[in-house]
Amino acid sequence: MGVPARSVYLDHAATTAVHPKVVEAMLPYFSEKYGNPSSLYGLGREARKAIDESREKVAEILGARRDEVIFTGCGTESDNLAIRGVAFANKSRGNHIITSSVEHHAVSHTMAQLNKYFGYEVTYLPVDRYGVVNPDDLARAITDRTVLITIIYANNEVGTIEPIAEMSKIARARRIPFHTDAVQAAGSLDINVDHLGVDLLSLSAHKFYGPKGVGVLYARKGSAFLPMQTGGSQERNRRAGTENVPYIVGLATALTLAYGHLEDNNRRISQLRDRLIDGVLKIPYSQLTGHPTQRLPNSASFTFQFIEGESILLNLDLLGISASSGSACTSASLEPSHVLVAMGIPVEIAHSSLRLTLGRENTQEDVDYVLGVLPGIIEKLRAMSPLYNTRLAQA
Ligand code: PLP
């Protein structure tokens, strides 16, 4: 096998490379300024100051108070903490939770566990063919026993952006805490918690050029939730455990960088995305998945009838292109994506999905390289597809 002509990373929804400035900001906190932030002497105070400054930066971008920012171990932990924490704290008020049918597994598997082992009733709101939740469905689903609503901000598989502000208004009128999983949205969309009207919001550094293994849960002052990790009094008793100082510094630096050049970055990336989408849709029997306009600036996702998404990925990989068939967490399984199925895409077509997510290092040449090789890959795979050949014979 020869060396590919080019190496093109198009899986930024799975993870991103840590920005060099983020690495630089983190480095001193590993072996120079390594104190425990709870220690009272100089080294400890230095670490505490780094966390305080990081919290300040994150709070500013969220439009939040510093004490509403909780550092966690990842986006999954933030989602788990928000959902279980609020559900358990409000157990006496009710046992009904509302979510959507297109959540990341960090949310949907938490729901399944709350239902199976803790007796919570979960309503999964449907979506339209673009993956959008209808706020009227949310209003209708609320009962006197509803203790939490959690809806993803931007979908990790198809990039669709949900009408969060509209839905949080409905929740607020009924005094029900509203959480959003903003893991994919953070770094490109507005995450100001007052603009969104949310009570809880999750984000994760590795989606916006920060390190893996660190996240934030924003929890509006007054939100009742039970901590899931008990121990020391870190994070104001809401998340025990010695703080991961270098990673917290990395998260805050990455978030500041992302929101420093937001419009310019989004404009450049969405132009590349549109070039990619226009080119890919010239391939016969290809379809864009997700909303045509209300989608993340970096996200392009498709189906290619008659073939398997996995075989497209393998062929792209041989040509130096890293892509995904959906979310990184489901791409190893043979189950069709629950997101595509919820959008009404037939199971056999859902199996042919491809997700291409752009990032800061991608260029027009990268896009043109993909557009140069993808049609040939699809054609080759279809030539081997019994389904396609039957269809051709019938035509
Ligand atoms: N929520 C969404 C929408 C995601 O895309 C991801 C990661 O892919 C997560 C949650 C989990 O974040 P983490 O990988 O930091 O646990």
PDB file of N, CA, C and O in Angstrom, residues 95-145:
ATOM      1  N   ASN A  95     -41.048  12.416  39.244  1.00  0.00           N
ATOM      2  CA  ASN A  95     -40.103  11.437  38.685  1.00  0.00           C
ATOM      3  C   ASN A  95     -40.177  11.402  37.157  1.00  0.00           C
ATOM      4  O   ASN A  95     -39.915  10.384  36.539  1.00  0.00           O
ATOM      5  N   HIS A  96     -40.548  12.551  36.581  1.00  0.00           N
ATOM      6  CA  HIS A  96     -40.691  12.584  35.122  1.00  0.00           C
ATOM      7  C   HIS A  96     -39.622  13.491  34.510  1.00  0.00           C
ATOM      8  O   HIS A  96     -39.418  14.618  34.970  1.00  0.00           O
ATOM      9  N   ILE A  97     -38.939  12.967  33.488  1.00  0.00           N
ATOM     10  CA  ILE A  97     -37.895  13.744  32.805  1.00  0.00           C
ATOM     11  C   ILE A  97     -38.239  13.784  31.316  1.00  0.00           C
ATOM     12  O   ILE A  97     -38.709  12.791  30.751  1.00  0.00           O
ATOM     13  N   ILE A  98     -37.974  14.928  30.699  1.00  0.00           N
ATOM     14  CA  ILE A  98     -38.211  15.048  29.256  1.00  0.00           C
ATOM     15  C   ILE A  98     -36.873  15.263  28.553  1.00  0.00           C
ATOM     16  O   ILE A  98     -36.055  16.086  28.988  1.00  0.00           O
ATOM     17  N   THR A  99     -36.685  14.522  27.474  1.00  0.00           N
ATOM     18  CA  THR A  99     -35.472  14.694  26.666  1.00  0.00           C
ATOM     19  C   THR A  99     -35.871  14.535  25.197  1.00  0.00           C
ATOM     20  O   THR A  99     -37.048  14.461  24.873  1.00  0.00           O
ATOM     21  N   SER A 100     -34.883  14.503  24.309  1.00  0.00           N
ATOM     22  CA  SER A 100     -35.219  14.322  22.890  1.00  0.00           C
ATOM     23  C   SER A 100     -34.777  12.928  22.457  1.00  0.00           C
ATOM     24  O   SER A 100     -34.062  12.229  23.178  1.00  0.00           O
ATOM     25  N   SER A 101     -35.179  12.549  21.258  1.00  0.00           N
ATOM     26  CA  SER A 101     -34.796  11.230  20.748  1.00  0.00           C
ATOM     27  C   SER A 101     -33.478  11.294  19.975  1.00  0.00           C
ATOM     28  O   SER A 101     -33.103  10.329  19.330  1.00  0.00           O
ATOM     29  N   VAL A 102     -32.778  12.452  20.029  1.00  0.00           N
ATOM     30  CA  VAL A 102     -31.522  12.573  19.274  1.00  0.00           C
ATOM     31  C   VAL A 102     -30.354  12.976  20.171  1.00  0.00           C
ATOM     32  O   VAL A 102     -29.407  13.624  19.734  1.00  0.00           O
ATOM     33  N   GLU A 103     -30.407  12.578  21.429  1.00  0.00           N
ATOM     34  CA  GLU A 103     -29.346  12.940  22.368  1.00  0.00           C
ATOM     35  C   GLU A 103     -28.105  12.070  22.178  1.00  0.00           C
ATOM     36  O   GLU A 103     -28.178  10.939  21.675  1.00  0.00           O
ATOM     37  N   HIS A 104     -26.993  12.588  22.634  1.00  0.00           N
ATOM     38  CA  HIS A 104     -25.768  11.782  22.732  1.00  0.00           C
ATOM     39  C   HIS A 104     -25.995  10.705  23.796  1.00  0.00           C
ATOM     40  O   HIS A 104     -26.797  10.899  24.715  1.00  0.00           O
ATOM     41  N   HIS A 105     -25.257   9.605  23.698  1.00  0.00           N
ATOM     42  CA  HIS A 105     -25.427   8.526  24.675  1.00  0.00           C
ATOM     43  C   HIS A 105     -25.126   8.969  26.111  1.00  0.00           C
ATOM     44  O   HIS A 105     -25.634   8.370  27.058  1.00  0.00           O
ATOM     45  N   ALA A 106     -24.322  10.007  26.271  1.00  0.00           N
ATOM     46  CA  ALA A 106     -24.049  10.505  27.629  1.00  0.00           C
ATOM     47  C   ALA A 106     -25.352  10.917  28.307  1.00  0.00           C
ATOM     48  O   ALA A 106     -25.484  10.845  29.521  1.00  0.00           O
ATOM     49  N   VAL A 107     -26.320  11.318  27.513  1.00  0.00           N
ATOM     50  CA  VAL A 107     -27.639  11.671  28.043  1.00  0.00           C
ATOM     51  C   VAL A 107     -28.584  10.480  27.944  1.00  0.00           C
ATOM     52  O   VAL A 107     -29.211  10.067  28.931  1.00  0.00           O
ATOM     53  N   SER A 108     -28.684   9.879  26.759  1.00  0.00           N
ATOM     54  CA  SER A 108     -29.731   8.861  26.566  1.00  0.00           C
ATOM     55  C   SER A 108     -29.483   7.605  27.416  1.00  0.00           C
ATOM     56  O   SER A 108     -30.428   7.013  27.936  1.00  0.00           O
ATOM     57  N   HIS A 109     -28.226   7.215  27.600  1.00  0.00           N
ATOM     58  CA  HIS A 109     -27.963   6.040  28.444  1.00  0.00           C
ATOM     59  C   HIS A 109     -28.181   6.369  29.931  1.00  0.00           C
ATOM     60  O   HIS A 109     -28.526   5.491  30.720  1.00  0.00           O
ATOM     61  N   THR A 110     -27.990   7.627  30.288  1.00  0.00           N
ATOM     62  CA  THR A 110     -28.275   8.034  31.667  1.00  0.00           C
ATOM     63  C   THR A 110     -29.786   7.955  31.909  1.00  0.00           C
ATOM     64  O   THR A 110     -30.243   7.497  32.965  1.00  0.00           O
ATOM     65  N   MET A 111     -30.542   8.371  30.910  1.00  0.00           N
ATOM     66  CA  MET A 111     -32.013   8.280  30.999  1.00  0.00           C
ATOM     67  C   MET A 111     -32.451   6.822  31.169  1.00  0.00           C
ATOM     68  O   MET A 111     -33.309   6.500  31.987  1.00  0.00           O
ATOM     69  N   ALA A 112     -31.861   5.957  30.326  1.00  0.00           N
ATOM     70  CA  ALA A 112     -32.246   4.548  30.357  1.00  0.00           C
ATOM     71  C   ALA A 112     -31.978   3.964  31.741  1.00  0.00           C
ATOM     72  O   ALA A 112     -32.786   3.207  32.287  1.00  0.00           O
ATOM     73  N   GLN A 113     -30.852   4.355  32.353  1.00  0.00           N
ATOM     74  CA  GLN A 113     -30.528   3.827  33.681  1.00  0.00           C
ATOM     75  C   GLN A 113     -31.487   4.379  34.744  1.00  0.00           C
ATOM     76  O   GLN A 113     -31.955   3.635  35.619  1.00  0.00           O
ATOM     77  N   LEU A 114     -31.792   5.668  34.634  1.00  0.00           N
ATOM     78  CA  LEU A 114     -32.727   6.269  35.613  1.00  0.00           C
ATOM     79  C   LEU A 114     -34.084   5.589  35.519  1.00  0.00           C
ATOM     80  O   LEU A 114     -34.773   5.395  36.523  1.00  0.00           O
ATOM     81  N   ASN A 115     -34.453   5.235  34.300  1.00  0.00           N
ATOM     82  CA  ASN A 115     -35.735   4.573  34.103  1.00  0.00           C
ATOM     83  C   ASN A 115     -35.700   3.150  34.661  1.00  0.00           C
ATOM     84  O   ASN A 115     -36.568   2.751  35.447  1.00  0.00           O
ATOM     85  N   LYS A 116     -34.651   2.408  34.294  1.00  0.00           N
ATOM     86  CA  LYS A 116     -34.607   0.983  34.645  1.00  0.00           C
ATOM     87  C   LYS A 116     -34.369   0.738  36.139  1.00  0.00           C
ATOM     88  O   LYS A 116     -35.003  -0.119  36.747  1.00  0.00           O
ATOM     89  N   TYR A 117     -33.463   1.510  36.731  1.00  0.00           N
ATOM     90  CA  TYR A 117     -33.081   1.201  38.113  1.00  0.00           C
ATOM     91  C   TYR A 117     -33.659   2.158  39.158  1.00  0.00           C
ATOM     92  O   TYR A 117     -33.625   1.869  40.341  1.00  0.00           O
ATOM     93  N   PHE A 118     -34.146   3.316  38.721  1.00  0.00           N
ATOM     94  CA  PHE A 118     -34.597   4.298  39.712  1.00  0.00           C
ATOM     95  C   PHE A 118     -36.050   4.725  39.517  1.00  0.00           C
ATOM     96  O   PHE A 118     -36.514   5.644  40.179  1.00  0.00           O
ATOM     97  N   GLY A 119     -36.736   4.102  38.588  1.00  0.00           N
ATOM     98  CA  GLY A 119     -38.174   4.334  38.436  1.00  0.00           C
ATOM     99  C   GLY A 119     -38.573   5.670  37.818  1.00  0.00           C
ATOM    100  O   GLY A 119     -39.730   6.075  37.944  1.00  0.00           O
ATOM    101  N   TYR A 120     -37.648   6.357  37.163  1.00  0.00           N
ATOM    102  CA  TYR A 120     -38.033   7.617  36.508  1.00  0.00           C
ATOM    103  C   TYR A 120     -38.762   7.323  35.204  1.00  0.00           C
ATOM    104  O   TYR A 120     -38.430   6.372  34.496  1.00  0.00           O
ATOM    105  N   GLU A 121     -39.741   8.158  34.905  1.00  0.00           N
ATOM    106  CA  GLU A 121     -40.423   8.064  33.608  1.00  0.00           C
ATOM    107  C   GLU A 121     -39.763   9.058  32.672  1.00  0.00           C
ATOM    108  O   GLU A 121     -39.558  10.210  33.043  1.00  0.00           O
ATOM    109  N   VAL A 122     -39.444   8.578  31.489  1.00  0.00           N
ATOM    110  CA  VAL A 122     -38.736   9.449  30.541  1.00  0.00           C
ATOM    111  C   VAL A 122     -39.572   9.629  29.282  1.00  0.00           C
ATOM    112  O   VAL A 122     -40.029   8.643  28.693  1.00  0.00           O
ATOM    113  N   THR A 123     -39.785  10.880  28.875  1.00  0.00           N
ATOM    114  CA  THR A 123     -40.447  11.153  27.600  1.00  0.00           C
ATOM    115  C   THR A 123     -39.376  11.555  26.598  1.00  0.00           C
ATOM    116  O   THR A 123     -38.586  12.476  26.864  1.00  0.00           O
ATOM    117  N   TYR A 124     -39.336  10.857  25.468  1.00  0.00           N
ATOM    118  CA  TYR A 124     -38.374  11.174  24.399  1.00  0.00           C
ATOM    119  C   TYR A 124     -39.117  11.938  23.309  1.00  0.00           C
ATOM    120  O   TYR A 124     -39.956  11.351  22.611  1.00  0.00           O
ATOM    121  N   LEU A 125     -38.855  13.223  23.190  1.00  0.00           N
ATOM    122  CA  LEU A 125     -39.561  14.012  22.185  1.00  0.00           C
ATOM    123  C   LEU A 125     -39.111  13.616  20.780  1.00  0.00           C
ATOM    124  O   LEU A 125     -37.906  13.385  20.555  1.00  0.00           O
ATOM    125  N   PRO A 126     -40.062  13.557  19.845  1.00  0.00           N
ATOM    126  CA  PRO A 126     -39.675  13.214  18.473  1.00  0.00           C
ATOM    127  C   PRO A 126     -38.981  14.397  17.796  1.00  0.00           C
ATOM    128  O   PRO A 126     -38.979  15.508  18.342  1.00  0.00           O
ATOM    129  N   VAL A 127     -38.412  14.150  16.626  1.00  0.00           N
ATOM    130  CA  VAL A 127     -37.817  15.238  15.829  1.00  0.00           C
ATOM    131  C   VAL A 127     -38.394  15.174  14.418  1.00  0.00           C
ATOM    132  O   VAL A 127     -38.934  14.130  14.021  1.00  0.00           O
ATOM    133  N   ASP A 128     -38.259  16.263  13.668  1.00  0.00           N
ATOM    134  CA  ASP A 128     -38.711  16.218  12.276  1.00  0.00           C
ATOM    135  C   ASP A 128     -37.622  15.604  11.402  1.00  0.00           C
ATOM    136  O   ASP A 128     -36.598  15.145  11.915  1.00  0.00           O
ATOM    137  N   ARG A 129     -37.799  15.653  10.083  1.00  0.00           N
ATOM    138  CA  ARG A 129     -36.834  14.951   9.220  1.00  0.00           C
ATOM    139  C   ARG A 129     -35.459  15.614   9.226  1.00  0.00           C
ATOM    140  O   ARG A 129     -34.481  15.039   8.762  1.00  0.00           O
ATOM    141  N   TYR A 130     -35.376  16.847   9.761  1.00  0.00           N
ATOM    142  CA  TYR A 130     -34.067  17.509   9.865  1.00  0.00           C
ATOM    143  C   TYR A 130     -33.438  17.320  11.241  1.00  0.00           C
ATOM    144  O   TYR A 130     -32.366  17.830  11.519  1.00  0.00           O
ATOM    145  N   GLY A 131     -34.158  16.652  12.140  1.00  0.00           N
ATOM    146  CA  GLY A 131     -33.616  16.425  13.480  1.00  0.00           C
ATOM    147  C   GLY A 131     -33.984  17.509  14.468  1.00  0.00           C
ATOM    148  O   GLY A 131     -33.367  17.619  15.529  1.00  0.00           O
ATOM    149  N   VAL A 132     -35.010  18.318  14.152  1.00  0.00           N
ATOM    150  CA  VAL A 132     -35.379  19.436  15.023  1.00  0.00           C
ATOM    151  C   VAL A 132     -36.552  19.043  15.928  1.00  0.00           C
ATOM    152  O   VAL A 132     -37.550  18.481  15.466  1.00  0.00           O
ATOM    153  N   VAL A 133     -36.427  19.386  17.215  1.00  0.00           N
ATOM    154  CA  VAL A 133     -37.516  19.169  18.174  1.00  0.00           C
ATOM    155  C   VAL A 133     -38.522  20.312  18.028  1.00  0.00           C
ATOM    156  O   VAL A 133     -38.132  21.474  17.885  1.00  0.00           O
ATOM    157  N   ASN A 134     -39.809  19.983  18.086  1.00  0.00           N
ATOM    158  CA  ASN A 134     -40.848  21.011  18.017  1.00  0.00           C
ATOM    159  C   ASN A 134     -41.176  21.488  19.442  1.00  0.00           C
ATOM    160  O   ASN A 134     -41.628  20.694  20.273  1.00  0.00           O
ATOM    161  N   PRO A 135     -40.955  22.777  19.743  1.00  0.00           N
ATOM    162  CA  PRO A 135     -41.224  23.272  21.105  1.00  0.00           C
ATOM    163  C   PRO A 135     -42.660  22.998  21.566  1.00  0.00           C
ATOM    164  O   PRO A 135     -42.896  22.814  22.764  1.00  0.00           O
ATOM    165  N   ASP A 136     -43.610  22.930  20.641  1.00  0.00           N
ATOM    166  CA  ASP A 136     -44.998  22.621  21.036  1.00  0.00           C
ATOM    167  C   ASP A 136     -45.086  21.209  21.634  1.00  0.00           C
ATOM    168  O   ASP A 136     -45.882  20.967  22.553  1.00  0.00           O
ATOM    169  N   ASP A 137     -44.283  20.298  21.097  1.00  0.00           N
ATOM    170  CA  ASP A 137     -44.265  18.933  21.652  1.00  0.00           C
ATOM    171  C   ASP A 137     -43.760  18.958  23.090  1.00  0.00           C
ATOM    172  O   ASP A 137     -44.246  18.217  23.948  1.00  0.00           O
ATOM    173  N   LEU A 138     -42.762  19.828  23.326  1.00  0.00           N
ATOM    174  CA  LEU A 138     -42.237  19.941  24.691  1.00  0.00           C
ATOM    175  C   LEU A 138     -43.337  20.466  25.621  1.00  0.00           C
ATOM    176  O   LEU A 138     -43.572  19.892  26.691  1.00  0.00           O
ATOM    177  N   ALA A 139     -44.005  21.526  25.198  1.00  0.00           N
ATOM    178  CA  ALA A 139     -45.048  22.124  26.048  1.00  0.00           C
ATOM    179  C   ALA A 139     -46.103  21.069  26.397  1.00  0.00           C
ATOM    180  O   ALA A 139     -46.565  21.007  27.545  1.00  0.00           O
ATOM    181  N   ARG A 140     -46.450  20.246  25.412  1.00  0.00           N
ATOM    182  CA  ARG A 140     -47.490  19.224  25.641  1.00  0.00           C
ATOM    183  C   ARG A 140     -47.009  18.095  26.562  1.00  0.00           C
ATOM    184  O   ARG A 140     -47.808  17.451  27.232  1.00  0.00           O
ATOM    185  N   ALA A 141     -45.703  17.848  26.576  1.00  0.00           N
ATOM    186  CA  ALA A 141     -45.179  16.700  27.336  1.00  0.00           C
ATOM    187  C   ALA A 141     -45.028  16.986  28.830  1.00  0.00           C
ATOM    188  O   ALA A 141     -44.926  16.064  29.648  1.00  0.00           O
ATOM    189  N   ILE A 142     -45.010  18.267  29.199  1.00  0.00           N
ATOM    190  CA  ILE A 142     -44.774  18.629  30.608  1.00  0.00           C
ATOM    191  C   ILE A 142     -45.965  18.212  31.483  1.00  0.00           C
ATOM    192  O   ILE A 142     -47.116  18.406  31.099  1.00  0.00           O
ATOM    193  N   THR A 143     -45.637  17.622  32.630  1.00  0.00           N
ATOM    194  CA  THR A 143     -46.692  17.271  33.587  1.00  0.00           C
ATOM    195  C   THR A 143     -46.329  17.886  34.951  1.00  0.00           C
ATOM    196  O   THR A 143     -45.236  18.463  35.106  1.00  0.00           O
ATOM    197  N   ASP A 144     -47.206  17.717  35.910  1.00  0.00           N
ATOM    198  CA  ASP A 144     -46.920  18.246  37.248  1.00  0.00           C
ATOM    199  C   ASP A 144     -45.773  17.492  37.917  1.00  0.00           C
ATOM    200  O   ASP A 144     -45.247  17.925  38.941  1.00  0.00           O
ATOM    201  N   ARG A 145     -45.430  16.328  37.342  1.00  0.00           N
ATOM    202  CA  ARG A 145     -44.366  15.496  37.930  1.00  0.00           C
ATOM    203  C   ARG A 145     -43.016  15.708  37.232  1.00  0.00           C
ATOM    204  O   ARG A 145     -42.035  15.050  37.551  1.00  0.00           O
TER     205      ARG A 145
END
